[in-house]
PDB file of C-alpha atoms in Angstrom:
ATOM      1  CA  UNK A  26       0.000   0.000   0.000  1.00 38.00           C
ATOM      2  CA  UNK A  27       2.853   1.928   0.655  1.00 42.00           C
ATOM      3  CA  UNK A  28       4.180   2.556  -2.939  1.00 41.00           C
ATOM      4  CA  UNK A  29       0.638   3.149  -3.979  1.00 37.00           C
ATOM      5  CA  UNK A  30      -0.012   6.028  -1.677  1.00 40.00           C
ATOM      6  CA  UNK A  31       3.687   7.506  -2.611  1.00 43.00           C
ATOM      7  CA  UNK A  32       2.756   6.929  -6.222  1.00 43.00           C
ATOM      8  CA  UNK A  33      -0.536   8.683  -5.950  1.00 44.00           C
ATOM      9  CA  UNK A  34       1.038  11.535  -3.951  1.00 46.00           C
ATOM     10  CA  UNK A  35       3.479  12.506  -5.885  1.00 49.00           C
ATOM     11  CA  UNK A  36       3.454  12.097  -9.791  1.00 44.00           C
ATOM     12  CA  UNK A  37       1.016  14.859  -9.989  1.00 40.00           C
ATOM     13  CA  UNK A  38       4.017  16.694  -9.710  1.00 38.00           C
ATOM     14  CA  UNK A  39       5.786  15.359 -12.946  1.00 37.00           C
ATOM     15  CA  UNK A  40       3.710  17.088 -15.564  1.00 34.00           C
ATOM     16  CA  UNK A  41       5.044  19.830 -17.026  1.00 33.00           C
ATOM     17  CA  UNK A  42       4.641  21.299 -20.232  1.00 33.00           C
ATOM     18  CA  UNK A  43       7.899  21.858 -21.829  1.00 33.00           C
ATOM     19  CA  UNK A  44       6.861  23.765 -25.620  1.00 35.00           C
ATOM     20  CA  UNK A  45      10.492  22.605 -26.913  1.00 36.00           C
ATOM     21  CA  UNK A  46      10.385  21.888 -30.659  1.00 37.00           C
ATOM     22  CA  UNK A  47      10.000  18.360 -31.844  1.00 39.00           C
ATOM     23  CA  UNK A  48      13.484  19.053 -32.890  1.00 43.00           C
ATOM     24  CA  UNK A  49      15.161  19.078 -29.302  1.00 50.00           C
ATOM     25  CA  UNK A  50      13.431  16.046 -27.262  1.00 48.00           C
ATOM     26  CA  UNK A  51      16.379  16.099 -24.753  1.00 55.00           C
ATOM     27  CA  UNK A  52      17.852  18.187 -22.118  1.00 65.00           C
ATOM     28  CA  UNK A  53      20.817  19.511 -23.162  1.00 86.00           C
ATOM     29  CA  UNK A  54      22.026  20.233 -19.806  1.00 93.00           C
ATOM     30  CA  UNK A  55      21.050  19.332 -16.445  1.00 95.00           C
ATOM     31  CA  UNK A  56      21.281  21.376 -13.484  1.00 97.00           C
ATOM     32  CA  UNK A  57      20.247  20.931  -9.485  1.00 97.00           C
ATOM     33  CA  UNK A  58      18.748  23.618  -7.588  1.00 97.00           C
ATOM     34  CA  UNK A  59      17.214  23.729  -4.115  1.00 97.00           C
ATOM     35  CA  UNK A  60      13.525  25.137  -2.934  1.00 98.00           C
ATOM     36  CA  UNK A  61      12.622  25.773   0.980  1.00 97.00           C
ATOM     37  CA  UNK A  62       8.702  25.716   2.612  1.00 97.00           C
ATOM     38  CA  UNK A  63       8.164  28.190   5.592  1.00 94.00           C
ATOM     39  CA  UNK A  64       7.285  29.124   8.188  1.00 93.00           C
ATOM     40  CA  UNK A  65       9.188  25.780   9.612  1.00 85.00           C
ATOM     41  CA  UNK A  66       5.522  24.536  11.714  1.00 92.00           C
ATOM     42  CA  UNK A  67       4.098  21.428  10.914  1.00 95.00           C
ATOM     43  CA  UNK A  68       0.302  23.031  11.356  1.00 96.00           C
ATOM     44  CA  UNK A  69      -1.045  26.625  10.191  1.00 97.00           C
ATOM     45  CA  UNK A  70      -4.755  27.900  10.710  1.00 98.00           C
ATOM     46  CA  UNK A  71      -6.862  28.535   8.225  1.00 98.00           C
ATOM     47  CA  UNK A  72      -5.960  31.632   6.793  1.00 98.00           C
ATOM     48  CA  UNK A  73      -2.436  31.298   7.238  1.00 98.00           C
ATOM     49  CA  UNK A  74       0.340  31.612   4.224  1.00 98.00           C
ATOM     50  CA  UNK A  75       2.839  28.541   3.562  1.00 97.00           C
ATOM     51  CA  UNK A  76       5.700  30.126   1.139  1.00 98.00           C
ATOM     52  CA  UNK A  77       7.446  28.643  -1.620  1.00 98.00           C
ATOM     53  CA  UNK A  78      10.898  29.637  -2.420  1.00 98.00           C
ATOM     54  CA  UNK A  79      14.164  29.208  -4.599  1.00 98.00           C
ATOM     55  CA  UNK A  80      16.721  30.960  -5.847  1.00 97.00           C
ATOM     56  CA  UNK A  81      19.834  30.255  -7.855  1.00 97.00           C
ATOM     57  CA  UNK A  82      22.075  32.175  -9.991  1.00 97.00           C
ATOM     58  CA  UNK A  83      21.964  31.688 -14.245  1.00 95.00           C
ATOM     59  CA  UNK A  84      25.829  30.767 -13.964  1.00 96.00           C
ATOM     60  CA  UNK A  85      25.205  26.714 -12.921  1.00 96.00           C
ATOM     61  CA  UNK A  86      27.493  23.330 -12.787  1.00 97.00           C
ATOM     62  CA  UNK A  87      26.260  21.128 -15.558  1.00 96.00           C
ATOM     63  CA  UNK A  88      25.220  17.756 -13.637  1.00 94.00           C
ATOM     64  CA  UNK A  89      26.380  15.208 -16.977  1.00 92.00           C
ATOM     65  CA  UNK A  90      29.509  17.484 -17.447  1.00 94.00           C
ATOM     66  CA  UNK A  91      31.172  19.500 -14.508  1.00 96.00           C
ATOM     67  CA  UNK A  92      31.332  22.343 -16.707  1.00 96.00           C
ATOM     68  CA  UNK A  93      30.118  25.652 -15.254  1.00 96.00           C
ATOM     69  CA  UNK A  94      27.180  27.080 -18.003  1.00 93.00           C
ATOM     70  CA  UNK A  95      26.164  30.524 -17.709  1.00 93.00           C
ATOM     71  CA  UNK A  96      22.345  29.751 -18.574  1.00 94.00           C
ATOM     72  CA  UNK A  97      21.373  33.601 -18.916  1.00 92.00           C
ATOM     73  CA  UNK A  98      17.878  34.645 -20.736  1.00 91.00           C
ATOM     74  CA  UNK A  99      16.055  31.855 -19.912  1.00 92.00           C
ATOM     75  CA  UNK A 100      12.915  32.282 -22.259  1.00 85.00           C
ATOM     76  CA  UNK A 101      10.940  30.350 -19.590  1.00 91.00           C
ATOM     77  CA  UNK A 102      12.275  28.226 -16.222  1.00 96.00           C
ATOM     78  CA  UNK A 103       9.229  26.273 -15.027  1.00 96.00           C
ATOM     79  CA  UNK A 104       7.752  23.745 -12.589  1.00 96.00           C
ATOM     80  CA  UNK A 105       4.843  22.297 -10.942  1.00 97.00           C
ATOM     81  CA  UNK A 106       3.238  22.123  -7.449  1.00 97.00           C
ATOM     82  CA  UNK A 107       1.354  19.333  -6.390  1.00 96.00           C
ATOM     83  CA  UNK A 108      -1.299  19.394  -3.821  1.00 97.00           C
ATOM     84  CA  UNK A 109      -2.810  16.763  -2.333  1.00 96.00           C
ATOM     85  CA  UNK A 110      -5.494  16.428   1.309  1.00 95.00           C
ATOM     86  CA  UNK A 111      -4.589  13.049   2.945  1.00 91.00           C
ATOM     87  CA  UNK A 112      -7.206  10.786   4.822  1.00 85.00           C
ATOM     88  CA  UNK A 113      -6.698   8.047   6.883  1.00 80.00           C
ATOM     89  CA  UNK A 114      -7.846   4.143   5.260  1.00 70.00           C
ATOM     90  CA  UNK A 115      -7.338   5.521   1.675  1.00 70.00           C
ATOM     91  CA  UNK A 116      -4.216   5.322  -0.248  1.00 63.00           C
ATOM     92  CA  UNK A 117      -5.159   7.722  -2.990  1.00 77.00           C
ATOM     93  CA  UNK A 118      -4.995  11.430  -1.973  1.00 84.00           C
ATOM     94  CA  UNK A 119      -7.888  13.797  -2.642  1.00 93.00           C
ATOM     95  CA  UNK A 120      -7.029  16.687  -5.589  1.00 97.00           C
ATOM     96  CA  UNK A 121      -6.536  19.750  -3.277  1.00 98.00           C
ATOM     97  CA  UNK A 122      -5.262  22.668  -5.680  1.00 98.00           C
ATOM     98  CA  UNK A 123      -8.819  25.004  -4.593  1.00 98.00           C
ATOM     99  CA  UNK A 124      -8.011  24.114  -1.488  1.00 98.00           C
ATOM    100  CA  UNK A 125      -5.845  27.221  -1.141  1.00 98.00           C
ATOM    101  CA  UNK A 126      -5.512  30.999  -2.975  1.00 98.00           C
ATOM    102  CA  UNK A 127      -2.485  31.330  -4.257  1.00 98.00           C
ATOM    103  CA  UNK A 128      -0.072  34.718  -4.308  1.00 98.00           C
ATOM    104  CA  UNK A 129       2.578  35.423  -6.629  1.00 98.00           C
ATOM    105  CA  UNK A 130       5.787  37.845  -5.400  1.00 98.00           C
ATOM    106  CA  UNK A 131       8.851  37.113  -7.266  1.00 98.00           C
ATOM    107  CA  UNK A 132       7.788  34.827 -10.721  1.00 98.00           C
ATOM    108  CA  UNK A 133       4.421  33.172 -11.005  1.00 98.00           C
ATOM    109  CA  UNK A 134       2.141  30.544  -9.671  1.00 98.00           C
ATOM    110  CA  UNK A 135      -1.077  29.541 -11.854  1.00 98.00           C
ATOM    111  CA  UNK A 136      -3.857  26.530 -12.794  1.00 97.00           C
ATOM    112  CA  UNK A 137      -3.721  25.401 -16.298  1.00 96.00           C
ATOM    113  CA  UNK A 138      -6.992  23.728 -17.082  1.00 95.00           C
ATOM    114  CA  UNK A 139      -5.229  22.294 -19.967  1.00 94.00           C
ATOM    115  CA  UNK A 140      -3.045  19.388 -18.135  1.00 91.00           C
ATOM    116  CA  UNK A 141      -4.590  15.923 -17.255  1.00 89.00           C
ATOM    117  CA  UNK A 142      -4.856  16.913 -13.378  1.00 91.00           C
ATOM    118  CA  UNK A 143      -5.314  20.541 -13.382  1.00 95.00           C
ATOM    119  CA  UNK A 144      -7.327  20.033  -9.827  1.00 97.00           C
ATOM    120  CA  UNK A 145      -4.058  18.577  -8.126  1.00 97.00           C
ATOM    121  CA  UNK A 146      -1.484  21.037 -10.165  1.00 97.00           C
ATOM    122  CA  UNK A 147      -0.096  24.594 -10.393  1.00 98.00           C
ATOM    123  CA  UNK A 148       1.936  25.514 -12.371  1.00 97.00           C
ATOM    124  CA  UNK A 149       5.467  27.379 -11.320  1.00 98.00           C
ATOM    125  CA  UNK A 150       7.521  30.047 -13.378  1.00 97.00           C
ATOM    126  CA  UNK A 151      10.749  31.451 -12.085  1.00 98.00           C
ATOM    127  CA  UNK A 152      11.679  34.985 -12.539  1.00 96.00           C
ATOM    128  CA  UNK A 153      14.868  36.081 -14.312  1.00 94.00           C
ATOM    129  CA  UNK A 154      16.373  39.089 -12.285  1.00 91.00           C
ATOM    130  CA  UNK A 155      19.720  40.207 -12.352  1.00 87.00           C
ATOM    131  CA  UNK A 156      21.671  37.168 -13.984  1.00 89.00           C
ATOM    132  CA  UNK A 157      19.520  35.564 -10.821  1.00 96.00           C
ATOM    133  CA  UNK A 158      16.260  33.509 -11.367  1.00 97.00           C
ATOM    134  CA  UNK A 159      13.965  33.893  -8.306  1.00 98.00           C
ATOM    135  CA  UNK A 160      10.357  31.730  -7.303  1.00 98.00           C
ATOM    136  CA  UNK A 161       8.258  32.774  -3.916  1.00 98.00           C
ATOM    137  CA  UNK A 162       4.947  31.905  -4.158  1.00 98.00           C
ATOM    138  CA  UNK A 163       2.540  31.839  -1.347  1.00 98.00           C
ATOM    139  CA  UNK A 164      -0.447  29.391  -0.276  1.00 98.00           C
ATOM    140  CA  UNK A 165      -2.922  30.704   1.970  1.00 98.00           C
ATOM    141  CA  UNK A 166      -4.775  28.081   3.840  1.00 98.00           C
ATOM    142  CA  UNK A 167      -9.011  28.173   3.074  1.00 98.00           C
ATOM    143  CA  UNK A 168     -10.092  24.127   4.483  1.00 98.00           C
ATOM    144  CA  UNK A 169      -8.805  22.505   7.463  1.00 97.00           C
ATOM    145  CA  UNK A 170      -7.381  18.951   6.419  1.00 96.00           C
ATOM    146  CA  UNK A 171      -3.907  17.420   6.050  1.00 95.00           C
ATOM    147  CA  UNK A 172      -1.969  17.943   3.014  1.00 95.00           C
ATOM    148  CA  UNK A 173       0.680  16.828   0.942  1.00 94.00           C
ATOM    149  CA  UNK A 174       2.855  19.204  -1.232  1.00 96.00           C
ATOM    150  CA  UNK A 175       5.001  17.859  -4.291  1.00 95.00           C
ATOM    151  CA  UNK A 176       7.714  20.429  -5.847  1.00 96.00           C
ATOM    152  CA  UNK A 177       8.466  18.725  -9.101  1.00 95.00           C
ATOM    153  CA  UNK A 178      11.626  19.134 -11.028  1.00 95.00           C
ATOM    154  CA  UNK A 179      12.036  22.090 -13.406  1.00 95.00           C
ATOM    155  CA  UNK A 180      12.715  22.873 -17.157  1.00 94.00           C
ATOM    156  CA  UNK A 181      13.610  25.577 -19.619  1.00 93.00           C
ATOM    157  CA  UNK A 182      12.603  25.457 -23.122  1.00 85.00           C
ATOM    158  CA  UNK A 183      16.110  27.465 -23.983  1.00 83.00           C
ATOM    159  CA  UNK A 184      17.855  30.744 -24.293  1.00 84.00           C
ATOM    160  CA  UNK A 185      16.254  34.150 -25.817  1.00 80.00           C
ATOM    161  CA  UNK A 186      18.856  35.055 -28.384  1.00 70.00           C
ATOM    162  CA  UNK A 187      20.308  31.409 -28.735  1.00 69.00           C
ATOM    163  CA  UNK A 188      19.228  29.556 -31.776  1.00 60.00           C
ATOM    164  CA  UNK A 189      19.874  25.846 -30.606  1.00 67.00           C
ATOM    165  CA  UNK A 190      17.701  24.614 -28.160  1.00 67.00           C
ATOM    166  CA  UNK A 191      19.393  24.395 -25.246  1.00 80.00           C
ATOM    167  CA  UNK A 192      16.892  23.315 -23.413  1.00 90.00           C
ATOM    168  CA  UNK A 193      17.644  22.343 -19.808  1.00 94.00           C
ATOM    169  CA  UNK A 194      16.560  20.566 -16.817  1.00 95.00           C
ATOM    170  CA  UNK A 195      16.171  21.552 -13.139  1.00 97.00           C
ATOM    171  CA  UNK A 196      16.843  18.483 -10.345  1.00 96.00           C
ATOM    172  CA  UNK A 197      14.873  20.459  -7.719  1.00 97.00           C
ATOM    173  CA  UNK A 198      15.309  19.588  -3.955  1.00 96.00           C
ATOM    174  CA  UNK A 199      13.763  21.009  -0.962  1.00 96.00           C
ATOM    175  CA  UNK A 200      16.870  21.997   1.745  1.00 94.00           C
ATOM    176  CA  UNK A 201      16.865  23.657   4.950  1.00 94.00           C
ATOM    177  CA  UNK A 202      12.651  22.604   5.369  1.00 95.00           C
ATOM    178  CA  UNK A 203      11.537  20.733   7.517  1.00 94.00           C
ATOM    179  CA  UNK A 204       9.175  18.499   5.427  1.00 94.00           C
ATOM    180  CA  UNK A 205       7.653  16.559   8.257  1.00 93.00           C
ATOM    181  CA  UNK A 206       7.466  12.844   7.483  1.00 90.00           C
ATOM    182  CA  UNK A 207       6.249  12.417  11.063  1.00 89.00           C
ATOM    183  CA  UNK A 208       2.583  13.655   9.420  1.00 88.00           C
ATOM    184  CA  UNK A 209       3.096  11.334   6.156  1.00 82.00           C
ATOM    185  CA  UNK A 210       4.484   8.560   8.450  1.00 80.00           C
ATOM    186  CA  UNK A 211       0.611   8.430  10.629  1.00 80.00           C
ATOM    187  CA  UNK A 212      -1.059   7.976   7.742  1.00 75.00           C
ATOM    188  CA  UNK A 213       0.911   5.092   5.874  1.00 67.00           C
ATOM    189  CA  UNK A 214       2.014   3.496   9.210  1.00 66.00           C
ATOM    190  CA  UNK A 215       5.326   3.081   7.694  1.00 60.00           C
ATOM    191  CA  UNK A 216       8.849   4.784   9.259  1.00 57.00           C
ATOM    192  CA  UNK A 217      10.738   4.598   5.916  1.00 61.00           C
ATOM    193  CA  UNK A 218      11.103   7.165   3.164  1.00 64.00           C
ATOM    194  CA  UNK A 219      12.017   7.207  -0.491  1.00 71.00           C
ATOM    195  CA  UNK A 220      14.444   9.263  -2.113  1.00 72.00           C
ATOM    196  CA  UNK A 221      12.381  10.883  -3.933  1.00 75.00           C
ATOM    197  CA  UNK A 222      10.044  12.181  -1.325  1.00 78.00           C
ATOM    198  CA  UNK A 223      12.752  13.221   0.503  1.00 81.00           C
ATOM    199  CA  UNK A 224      13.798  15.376  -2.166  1.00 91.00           C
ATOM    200  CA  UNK A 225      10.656  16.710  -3.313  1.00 93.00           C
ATOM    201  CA  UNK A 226       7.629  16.081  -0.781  1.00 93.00           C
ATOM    202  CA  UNK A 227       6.170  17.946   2.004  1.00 95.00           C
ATOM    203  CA  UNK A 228       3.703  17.685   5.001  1.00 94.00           C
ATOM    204  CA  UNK A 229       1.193  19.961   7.252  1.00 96.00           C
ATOM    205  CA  UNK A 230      -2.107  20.102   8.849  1.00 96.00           C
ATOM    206  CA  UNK A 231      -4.248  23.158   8.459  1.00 97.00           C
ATOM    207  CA  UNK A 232      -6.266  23.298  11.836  1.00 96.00           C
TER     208      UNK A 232
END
C-alpha cells in the first residue's frame, strides 16, 4: 500500500509542459537547484500563508559534465506544485489545488486547465532578475485537512537570443525545510522514506 499512496502523492508533480520543438526532445544540460517551505511549523490555521521559495544564480554546474554554463535569458524556467489532502484508510490522496488561494511575489504561480490533473497542479515560473532567477509563491490556507505538497523538477525550453535549443533541466530539492514525514508517516504506518520524497515532498495540517 505503501508505494501506492507515494505513487498517488506525488506524480502529480511530474507534468510539465515543456513547448520545446520536436526538434530538441532532450535536455541539453542538467542542473540541481534547491527550494525551501516556511514558516518551519508542521500546522497553520486557516488563513495562514505557507511560502514557496528558490533561488539560484543563471551561472550553474552542468550535472552530466562539470562544466560551469552561464544559462542567462532563460525564455521560460518552469515547474509544478502538487497538492494533495490526505485521509486516513485511503491510499489515494484527494485533488486539493482550490483548497488554497495562491499569491505570486517574485515569478508566477497559476492553474492550467489544460493538463490531465489541473485540480491537483499549479503551475510554477521562475523569474529572471539580475543574472539571478527567483520563485516565492505563497499558499494561503481556506479548508482545514492534512496535506501533501510535491515540488516537481524544473525545465527551460532554452535561451532568448540562442538559436539551438538548449533546453535544460532543473533536479529540484527542498533543503533547509523541515518536510515533516512524522505527518506522512501516521497515515501510511510506515517509518521509511524514499528518495524521492525526501527530495521533493512535504507535510502539514491546516487546523
Amino acid at each position: 500500500m505503501k508505494d501506492i499512496f507515494v505513487g498517488s502523492i506525488l506524480a502529480c508533480i511530474v507534468l510539465l509542459n515543456s513547448g520545446c520543438p520536436k526538434s530538441c526532445i532532450e535536455a541539453n544540460y542538467s542542473f540541481s537547484v534547491n527550494a525551501q517551505v516556511g514558516p518551519d511549523r508542521d500546522s497553520i490555521n486557516v488563513g495562514d500563508t505557507i511560502y514557496i521559495t528558490s533561488s539560484f544564480p543563471a551561472k550553474l554546474i552542468d550535472q552530466g559534465t562539470g562544466a560551469e554554463i552561464n544559462y542567462t535569458g532563460a525564455k521560460k524556467i518552469g515547474s509544478t506544485l502538487g497538492v494533495g489532502k490526505l485521509k486516513l484508510g485511503s491510499a489515494i490522496p484527494v485533488d486539493a489545488v482550490f483548497d488554497f488561494s495562491y499569491i505570486s511575489i517574485k515569478g508566477n504561480v497559476y492553474n492550467d486547465r489544460g493538463i490531465a490533473s489541473p485540480d491537483a497542479v499549479q503551475q510554477l515560473i521562475y523569474q529572471d532578475s539580475n543574472n539571478t532567477y527567483e520563485l516565492k509563491v505563497g499558499l494561503i490556507a481556506k479548508v482545514k485537512g492534512t496535506y501533501a505538497l510535491g515540488i516537481g523538477n524544473g525545465l527551460s525550453v532554452g535561451r532568448s537570443g540562442v538559436k539551438n535549443c538548449e533546453k535544460a533541466a532543473f533536479d529540484i530539492s527542498l533543503n533547509k525545510t523541515n518536510q515533516h514525514f512524522n505527518i506522512y508517516q501516521s497515515f501510511t504506518q510506515n517509518n521509511q522514506s524514499n528518495d524521492y520524497e525526501r527530495k521533493h515532498a512535504y507535510y502539514f495540517v491546516v487546523k
